[in-house]
Coordinates of C-alpha atoms in Angstrom, one line a residue:
Chain F
M286 CA -68.9 -112.7 -68.5
A287 CA -72.7 -112.3 -68.4
V288 CA -74.6 -115.6 -68.4
S289 CA -76.4 -114.4 -71.5
R290 CA -73.1 -114.4 -73.4
I291 CA -72.5 -118.2 -72.9
N292 CA -72.9 -120.1 -76.1
E293 CA -74.7 -123.3 -75.0
A294 CA -73.8 -125.0 -78.3
G295 CA -70.2 -124.9 -77.3
L296 CA -70.7 -126.6 -74.0
N297 CA -70.2 -130.3 -73.4
I298 CA -73.6 -131.6 -72.5
N299 CA -72.0 -134.1 -70.2
Q300 CA -71.0 -131.3 -67.9
Y301 CA -74.6 -130.9 -66.9
G302 CA -75.7 -132.7 -63.8
N303 CA -78.9 -134.4 -62.8
R304 CA -79.5 -135.7 -66.3
R305 CA -79.9 -139.3 -65.1
L306 CA -83.4 -140.2 -64.0
T307 CA -82.5 -143.7 -63.1
Y308 CA -81.7 -144.5 -59.5
N309 CA -78.6 -146.5 -58.7
G310 CA -77.8 -146.9 -62.4
A311 CA -74.3 -148.1 -61.6
M312 CA -75.6 -150.7 -59.2
N313 CA -73.3 -149.3 -56.4
V314 CA -75.9 -149.4 -53.5
W315 CA -76.9 -152.7 -52.0
Q316 CA -78.6 -152.1 -48.7
R317 CA -80.5 -155.4 -48.7
G318 CA -77.3 -157.5 -49.3
T319 CA -75.3 -158.5 -52.3
S320 CA -76.9 -161.8 -53.2
A321 CA -80.0 -163.9 -52.8
D322 CA -81.1 -167.3 -54.0
S323 CA -84.6 -168.2 -55.0
A324 CA -86.0 -164.6 -55.4
T325 CA -89.7 -164.2 -55.4
N326 CA -91.8 -161.9 -57.5
G327 CA -91.4 -158.2 -56.4
D328 CA -88.1 -158.7 -54.5
Y329 CA -85.7 -155.8 -54.5
M330 CA -82.1 -156.7 -55.4
C331 CA -79.7 -153.8 -55.4
D332 CA -81.4 -150.6 -54.3
R333 CA -84.4 -149.5 -56.5
W334 CA -84.0 -152.5 -58.8
R335 CA -86.8 -155.1 -58.6
I336 CA -87.4 -158.5 -60.1
A337 CA -90.8 -159.4 -61.5
L338 CA -91.3 -163.0 -62.4
A339 CA -94.0 -165.6 -63.0
G340 CA -94.3 -169.2 -63.7
L341 CA -90.6 -170.1 -63.5
D342 CA -89.7 -173.8 -63.0
G343 CA -86.3 -173.1 -61.5
N344 CA -85.0 -170.6 -58.9
L345 CA -83.9 -167.1 -59.9
D346 CA -80.9 -165.9 -58.1
W347 CA -79.2 -162.4 -58.0
D348 CA -75.8 -161.2 -57.1
R349 CA -73.5 -158.2 -57.2
E350 CA -71.0 -158.8 -59.9
T351 CA -67.6 -157.1 -59.3
S352 CA -65.1 -159.1 -61.2
S353 CA -66.3 -158.6 -64.8
T354 CA -67.7 -155.2 -65.4
P355 CA -67.5 -152.6 -68.2
D356 CA -64.7 -150.0 -68.0
G357 CA -65.6 -147.3 -65.5
F358 CA -68.0 -149.4 -63.5
S359 CA -67.1 -151.5 -60.5
N360 CA -70.5 -153.2 -60.0
A361 CA -73.2 -154.8 -62.0
L362 CA -76.4 -156.7 -61.3
K363 CA -76.2 -160.4 -62.2
I364 CA -79.4 -162.5 -62.7
S365 CA -79.1 -166.2 -63.0
M366 CA -81.2 -169.4 -63.0
D367 CA -80.4 -172.6 -61.3
A368 CA -82.5 -174.6 -63.7
S369 CA -83.9 -174.0 -67.2
E370 CA -87.6 -174.0 -68.0
T371 CA -88.7 -177.4 -69.0
S372 CA -91.3 -175.7 -71.1
L373 CA -91.9 -172.0 -71.4
D374 CA -95.6 -171.4 -70.6
A375 CA -97.6 -168.6 -72.1
G376 CA -97.6 -166.5 -68.9
D377 CA -94.0 -167.0 -67.9
Y378 CA -91.7 -164.0 -67.6
A379 CA -88.7 -162.6 -65.9
I380 CA -88.2 -158.8 -65.8
V381 CA -85.8 -156.4 -64.2
T382 CA -87.6 -153.2 -63.4
Q383 CA -87.4 -149.8 -61.8
R384 CA -90.3 -147.6 -60.8
F385 CA -90.6 -143.8 -60.7
E386 CA -92.7 -141.2 -59.0
G387 CA -94.9 -139.0 -61.2
Q388 CA -93.7 -135.8 -59.6
D389 CA -90.2 -136.6 -60.8
L390 CA -91.2 -136.9 -64.4
Q391 CA -93.2 -133.7 -65.0
Q392 CA -90.5 -132.4 -67.3
L393 CA -91.4 -135.1 -69.8
Q394 CA -94.6 -133.1 -70.5
K395 CA -96.3 -136.4 -71.2
G396 CA -99.8 -136.1 -72.4
S397 CA -99.2 -132.7 -74.1
S398 CA -98.1 -131.6 -77.6
G399 CA -94.7 -130.8 -76.2
A400 CA -94.0 -134.4 -74.9
K401 CA -90.3 -135.1 -74.7
K402 CA -88.4 -138.1 -76.0
L403 CA -86.5 -140.3 -73.5
S404 CA -83.2 -141.9 -74.1
L405 CA -82.1 -145.1 -72.4
S406 CA -78.5 -146.3 -72.4
F407 CA -77.0 -149.3 -70.6
W408 CA -74.4 -151.9 -70.5
V409 CA -75.7 -155.5 -70.8
R410 CA -74.3 -159.0 -71.1
S411 CA -76.1 -162.2 -71.5
S412 CA -75.3 -165.9 -71.9
V413 CA -77.9 -165.9 -74.7
A414 CA -77.4 -163.8 -77.8
S415 CA -80.8 -162.8 -78.9
T416 CA -83.2 -159.9 -79.4
Y417 CA -84.5 -158.5 -76.1
T418 CA -87.2 -156.0 -75.1
V419 CA -87.3 -153.0 -72.9
D420 CA -90.5 -151.0 -72.3
L421 CA -91.8 -148.0 -70.5
Y422 CA -95.1 -148.6 -68.7
D423 CA -97.3 -145.7 -67.7
E424 CA -99.1 -146.8 -64.6
D425 CA -101.4 -143.7 -64.5
N426 CA -102.9 -144.2 -67.9
T427 CA -102.2 -147.9 -68.6
R428 CA -100.1 -147.1 -71.7
S429 CA -96.8 -148.5 -72.8
I430 CA -94.1 -148.3 -75.4
S431 CA -91.6 -151.1 -76.2
K432 CA -88.3 -151.2 -78.0
S433 CA -86.0 -154.1 -78.9
Y434 CA -82.3 -154.4 -78.8
T435 CA -80.0 -157.2 -79.9
I436 CA -77.3 -158.8 -77.8
N437 CA -74.9 -159.9 -80.6
T438 CA -72.4 -162.0 -78.8
A439 CA -73.0 -164.2 -75.8
D440 CA -71.2 -163.5 -72.5
T441 CA -69.8 -160.2 -73.8
W442 CA -70.5 -156.7 -72.4
E443 CA -72.3 -154.6 -75.0
F444 CA -73.5 -151.0 -74.8
K445 CA -77.0 -150.2 -76.0
K446 CA -78.8 -146.9 -76.7
I447 CA -82.6 -146.7 -77.2
V448 CA -84.8 -143.7 -77.8
F449 CA -88.5 -143.6 -76.8
E450 CA -90.7 -141.1 -78.5
G451 CA -92.7 -138.6 -76.4
D452 CA -96.3 -139.5 -75.6
T453 CA -98.8 -136.8 -76.4
S454 CA -101.5 -138.8 -74.5
G455 CA -101.9 -139.5 -70.9
A456 CA -100.4 -137.0 -68.4
L457 CA -98.5 -138.4 -65.5
D458 CA -99.9 -137.6 -62.0
N459 CA -97.9 -134.9 -60.2
D460 CA -97.6 -136.8 -56.9
A461 CA -95.4 -139.1 -55.0
N462 CA -97.0 -142.3 -56.2
L463 CA -96.0 -144.8 -59.0
S464 CA -96.4 -143.4 -62.5
L465 CA -93.8 -145.1 -64.7
H466 CA -92.0 -148.4 -64.8
T467 CA -89.0 -149.4 -67.0
H468 CA -89.0 -153.1 -67.8
F469 CA -86.0 -155.0 -69.0
W470 CA -87.5 -158.2 -70.2
L471 CA -85.2 -161.2 -69.9
D472 CA -87.7 -163.5 -71.5
A473 CA -91.5 -164.0 -71.8
G474 CA -94.0 -166.6 -73.0
S475 CA -96.5 -166.2 -75.8
A476 CA -99.0 -164.2 -73.7
F477 CA -96.6 -161.3 -74.3
T478 CA -95.1 -162.2 -77.7
S479 CA -98.0 -163.6 -79.8
G480 CA -99.1 -160.2 -81.3
T481 CA -97.3 -157.9 -83.7
F482 CA -94.6 -156.2 -81.7
S483 CA -95.6 -152.5 -81.1
T484 CA -92.9 -149.9 -80.8
V485 CA -95.2 -146.8 -80.4
W486 CA -97.1 -145.5 -77.4
G487 CA -100.5 -146.9 -77.0
A488 CA -103.0 -148.6 -74.6
V489 CA -101.3 -151.6 -73.0
S490 CA -101.7 -154.8 -75.0
N491 CA -99.8 -157.6 -73.4
T492 CA -99.6 -159.7 -76.6
T493 CA -97.7 -156.9 -78.4
R494 CA -95.3 -155.8 -75.6
V495 CA -92.4 -158.2 -76.2
Y496 CA -90.4 -158.7 -79.4
G497 CA -90.2 -162.4 -79.0
T498 CA -89.1 -165.2 -76.8
T499 CA -85.3 -164.8 -76.2
G500 CA -84.6 -168.4 -75.2
W501 CA -83.0 -167.2 -72.0
L502 CA -85.3 -169.0 -69.6
E503 CA -85.1 -172.3 -71.6
S504 CA -81.3 -172.2 -71.8
T505 CA -79.0 -174.0 -69.5
S506 CA -77.9 -172.0 -66.4
P507 CA -78.6 -168.6 -68.1
T508 CA -77.0 -165.4 -66.8
F509 CA -77.9 -161.7 -67.5
Y510 CA -75.8 -158.7 -66.3
I511 CA -76.7 -155.1 -66.4
T512 CA -75.1 -151.8 -65.3
G513 CA -74.6 -148.2 -66.3
V514 CA -78.4 -147.7 -66.8
Q515 CA -79.3 -144.1 -67.6
L516 CA -82.7 -142.9 -68.5
E517 CA -82.7 -139.2 -69.5
V518 CA -84.8 -136.6 -71.3
G519 CA -84.1 -136.0 -74.9
D520 CA -83.1 -137.9 -78.0
T521 CA -79.4 -138.2 -77.2
A522 CA -77.9 -140.7 -74.8
T523 CA -75.1 -138.8 -73.1
D524 CA -72.2 -140.3 -71.1
F525 CA -73.3 -142.0 -67.9
E526 CA -73.7 -139.5 -65.0
H527 CA -71.6 -140.9 -62.2
R528 CA -72.6 -139.9 -58.6
S529 CA -70.8 -140.3 -55.3
F530 CA -71.8 -143.3 -53.2
G531 CA -73.2 -141.0 -50.6
D532 CA -75.3 -139.1 -53.1
E533 CA -76.7 -142.3 -54.6
L534 CA -77.4 -143.8 -51.2
A535 CA -79.3 -140.8 -50.0
R536 CA -81.5 -140.8 -53.1
C537 CA -82.2 -144.5 -52.6
Q538 CA -83.0 -144.0 -48.9
R539 CA -86.1 -142.0 -49.9
Y540 CA -87.5 -145.5 -50.7
Y541 CA -85.7 -147.9 -48.4
Y542 CA -83.5 -147.5 -45.3
Q543 CA -81.8 -150.5 -43.6
I544 CA -79.9 -150.7 -40.4
T545 CA -77.7 -153.8 -40.4
A546 CA -75.7 -155.3 -37.5
T547 CA -72.3 -156.8 -38.4
A548 CA -70.1 -159.3 -36.5
S549 CA -68.4 -156.3 -34.8
T550 CA -71.2 -153.7 -34.6
N551 CA -74.7 -153.7 -33.1
P552 CA -76.0 -150.3 -34.2
I553 CA -78.4 -148.3 -32.1
F554 CA -81.4 -147.3 -34.3
A555 CA -83.8 -145.4 -31.9
A556 CA -83.8 -143.1 -29.0
A557 CA -86.4 -144.5 -26.6
W558 CA -88.1 -144.5 -23.2
W559 CA -89.9 -147.1 -21.0
D560 CA -93.6 -146.9 -20.5
D561 CA -93.5 -149.6 -17.8
T562 CA -91.6 -152.8 -17.0
T563 CA -92.1 -154.5 -20.4
T564 CA -93.1 -151.8 -22.9
A565 CA -91.1 -149.0 -24.4
R566 CA -91.5 -146.5 -27.2
G567 CA -88.8 -145.2 -29.5
T568 CA -88.3 -142.8 -32.4
V569 CA -86.2 -143.6 -35.5
F570 CA -85.1 -140.4 -37.2
L571 CA -85.2 -141.4 -40.8
P572 CA -82.1 -140.3 -42.9
C573 CA -84.2 -138.2 -45.3
T574 CA -87.8 -137.5 -46.0
M575 CA -89.1 -140.8 -47.3
R576 CA -91.7 -141.1 -50.1
T577 CA -94.4 -141.9 -47.6
T578 CA -94.7 -143.4 -44.1
P579 CA -92.6 -146.5 -44.3
S580 CA -93.4 -150.1 -43.3
V581 CA -91.0 -151.6 -40.8
G582 CA -89.5 -154.9 -41.8
Y583 CA -87.7 -157.4 -39.6
S584 CA -86.9 -161.1 -39.4
T585 CA -86.1 -162.2 -35.8
L586 CA -87.6 -160.2 -33.0
A587 CA -85.0 -161.5 -30.6
N588 CA -82.3 -159.7 -32.6
L589 CA -84.0 -156.4 -31.7
Q590 CA -83.3 -155.2 -28.2
A591 CA -84.1 -152.4 -25.7
L592 CA -81.7 -151.1 -23.1
D593 CA -83.0 -151.0 -19.5
P594 CA -81.7 -148.8 -16.5
N595 CA -79.5 -151.7 -15.4
V596 CA -77.7 -151.6 -18.7
V597 CA -79.2 -154.9 -19.7
W598 CA -80.4 -155.4 -23.3
N599 CA -83.9 -157.0 -23.4
N600 CA -85.2 -158.8 -26.5
F601 CA -88.2 -157.5 -28.3
T602 CA -91.2 -159.8 -28.3
A603 CA -93.3 -157.4 -30.4
V604 CA -92.8 -154.2 -32.4
A605 CA -95.4 -152.0 -34.1
L606 CA -95.5 -148.6 -35.8
T607 CA -97.6 -146.1 -33.9
S608 CA -99.9 -143.6 -35.6
E609 CA -97.4 -140.8 -34.9
S610 CA -95.1 -142.3 -37.6
S611 CA -94.6 -140.3 -40.8
E612 CA -92.3 -139.9 -43.7
Y613 CA -89.9 -138.0 -41.3
T614 CA -89.8 -140.4 -38.3
A615 CA -90.8 -143.9 -37.5
H616 CA -92.3 -144.2 -34.0
L617 CA -92.2 -147.7 -32.6
S618 CA -94.1 -149.3 -29.7
V619 CA -92.3 -152.4 -28.5
T620 CA -92.8 -155.1 -25.9
T621 CA -89.9 -156.9 -24.2
G622 CA -89.3 -159.5 -21.7
G623 CA -89.0 -156.9 -18.9
G624 CA -86.4 -154.8 -17.3
G625 CA -87.8 -151.2 -17.7
T626 CA -89.0 -148.6 -15.3
N627 CA -91.6 -146.0 -16.3
S628 CA -90.1 -142.9 -17.9
D629 CA -86.5 -144.1 -17.9
A630 CA -84.6 -143.5 -21.0
S631 CA -83.7 -146.4 -23.4
S632 CA -82.2 -147.2 -26.7
F633 CA -83.0 -149.8 -29.3
R634 CA -80.4 -151.8 -31.1
V635 CA -80.1 -154.6 -33.7
I636 CA -77.8 -157.5 -33.2
G637 CA -76.8 -160.9 -34.7
T638 CA -75.9 -159.6 -38.2
D639 CA -79.7 -159.0 -38.5
N640 CA -81.4 -155.9 -39.7
I641 CA -84.4 -153.7 -39.3
N642 CA -85.6 -151.8 -42.4
F643 CA -88.0 -149.1 -43.4
S644 CA -89.6 -149.4 -46.8
A645 CA -91.5 -146.7 -48.7
E646 CA -91.0 -148.3 -52.1
L647 CA -93.3 -147.6 -55.0
Chain X
M66 CA -97.3 -158.9 -59.9
S67 CA -99.3 -158.7 -56.6
M68 CA -97.9 -159.3 -53.2
N69 CA -98.4 -162.6 -51.4
I70 CA -100.1 -161.7 -48.1
T71 CA -100.5 -164.6 -45.7
S72 CA -101.7 -162.8 -42.5
A73 CA -102.7 -159.3 -41.4
Q74 CA -103.8 -158.1 -38.0
Y75 CA -104.5 -154.7 -36.6
V76 CA -102.4 -153.5 -33.7
S77 CA -104.0 -150.9 -31.4
D78 CA -102.5 -148.2 -29.2
R79 CA -102.4 -149.4 -25.6
L80 CA -103.7 -146.0 -24.4
S81 CA -106.2 -144.9 -27.0
E82 CA -107.1 -148.4 -28.1
E83 CA -107.4 -147.1 -31.6
N84 CA -105.8 -149.1 -34.5
M85 CA -102.4 -147.7 -35.2
S86 CA -100.8 -150.2 -37.7
I87 CA -101.1 -153.7 -39.2
Q88 CA -98.9 -156.6 -38.4
A89 CA -98.5 -158.6 -41.6
V90 CA -96.6 -161.3 -43.3
I91 CA -96.0 -160.3 -46.9
D92 CA -94.0 -162.4 -49.3
G93 CA -92.8 -164.4 -46.3
K94 CA -91.5 -161.4 -44.5
Q95 CA -92.7 -159.7 -41.3
Y96 CA -93.8 -156.1 -41.4
S97 CA -95.5 -153.5 -39.3
V98 CA -97.5 -151.5 -41.8
P99 CA -98.8 -147.9 -41.3
L100 CA -102.4 -147.1 -42.1
N101 CA -101.4 -144.9 -44.9
P102 CA -102.9 -145.5 -48.4
D103 CA -99.7 -144.2 -50.1
N104 CA -97.8 -147.1 -48.5
I105 CA -97.8 -150.0 -51.0
H106 CA -98.0 -152.7 -48.3
Y107 CA -101.1 -151.1 -46.8
A108 CA -102.7 -150.6 -50.3
A109 CA -102.0 -154.3 -51.0
I110 CA -103.5 -155.4 -47.7
L111 CA -106.7 -153.5 -48.4
E112 CA -106.9 -155.1 -51.9
W113 CA -106.2 -158.5 -50.4
A114 CA -108.9 -158.1 -47.8
K115 CA -111.5 -157.5 -50.5
E116 CA -111.0 -161.1 -51.7
D117 CA -113.3 -163.8 -50.4
G118 CA -111.8 -165.5 -47.3
N119 CA -109.4 -162.8 -46.5
E120 CA -109.8 -160.5 -43.5
I121 CA -107.7 -158.2 -41.5
Q122 CA -107.9 -159.6 -38.0
A123 CA -109.0 -157.3 -35.2
A124 CA -106.5 -156.2 -32.7
E125 CA -106.0 -158.3 -29.6

């Protein structure tokens, strides 16, 4: 049958792929680990999901939740506090965020008369029944739109759908840099709640961004869970678009790639060669084209090693990216305790359940 | 929501002696940061260096 004869109205929209703009919406990819205590502002939790926080009296922790999740989901992101706020100060907040490149959002036609609506759907559960806020923040034009949703029953999974109007002002840059944030506000002080809550696109005004204080930060041992997050173009929230783990991991690795040693595996991460007795160079072939040249992160240099011609592993004492690095390959210059011979081949590995990571996050 | 940068020092290429990256401690973690303005760590270091008292140390 000719394509022109297909009646689109008769198709199930949920058959269409690539509707979900959100990365790792089912919280299945956790390259950095599956829990952390005492998160700091800007930390990433599960892949692509970031915590923004300010002024908290207690420690904010995050975990992968696997035992209590909505039907069809095996993972959720859990946020908790080990102590409640003694007093919620004006500038206090805790937000779960995700960031997007402008070039991935050109179909929104933002800043034109044809600007598209966006639908956001998600499963959420909180120890505090209250009215919460989620917003979209346009980094290129410093504009935002907020919407509220109500969690009706404490400690119960609820499914929410929100529609954001299109914005006829402020086009998003067509590049690989940060253009849009989604912010799930867990709570905020009066600096974000004191004005009249605005639910339309406009220049960012902090005092009108958040519906109100939820009471989450001031409650005892609060918890907040979220999964099944789907941001999509249009005014209809469709069924969650599930992807394979490999598909979702590959998408996340455009922004972050971590090589982790386990108790039984010390993975090789670079093909290398010796410059002289103590210095070597190696090339890490990144798993996909990353957003930009990544930073290299590590914790303990002694857990990174170079192999010498006598089949001895030598601990790094320094590691640095060279100017030959790019979004395709990370080229490393390392110094070791010795053992090499000029021009001999080498390999680099990570040991001790440690990791080396490559970050090109937004 | 800015990064907490506690140290930053250029690293130079042993052969060309030109700066090739920055060794930095950001939010308590160690990074080798490329000199690429699209990299958010590098952009944050440049902003940090504009503040009084902050300086990217020269390569050794």
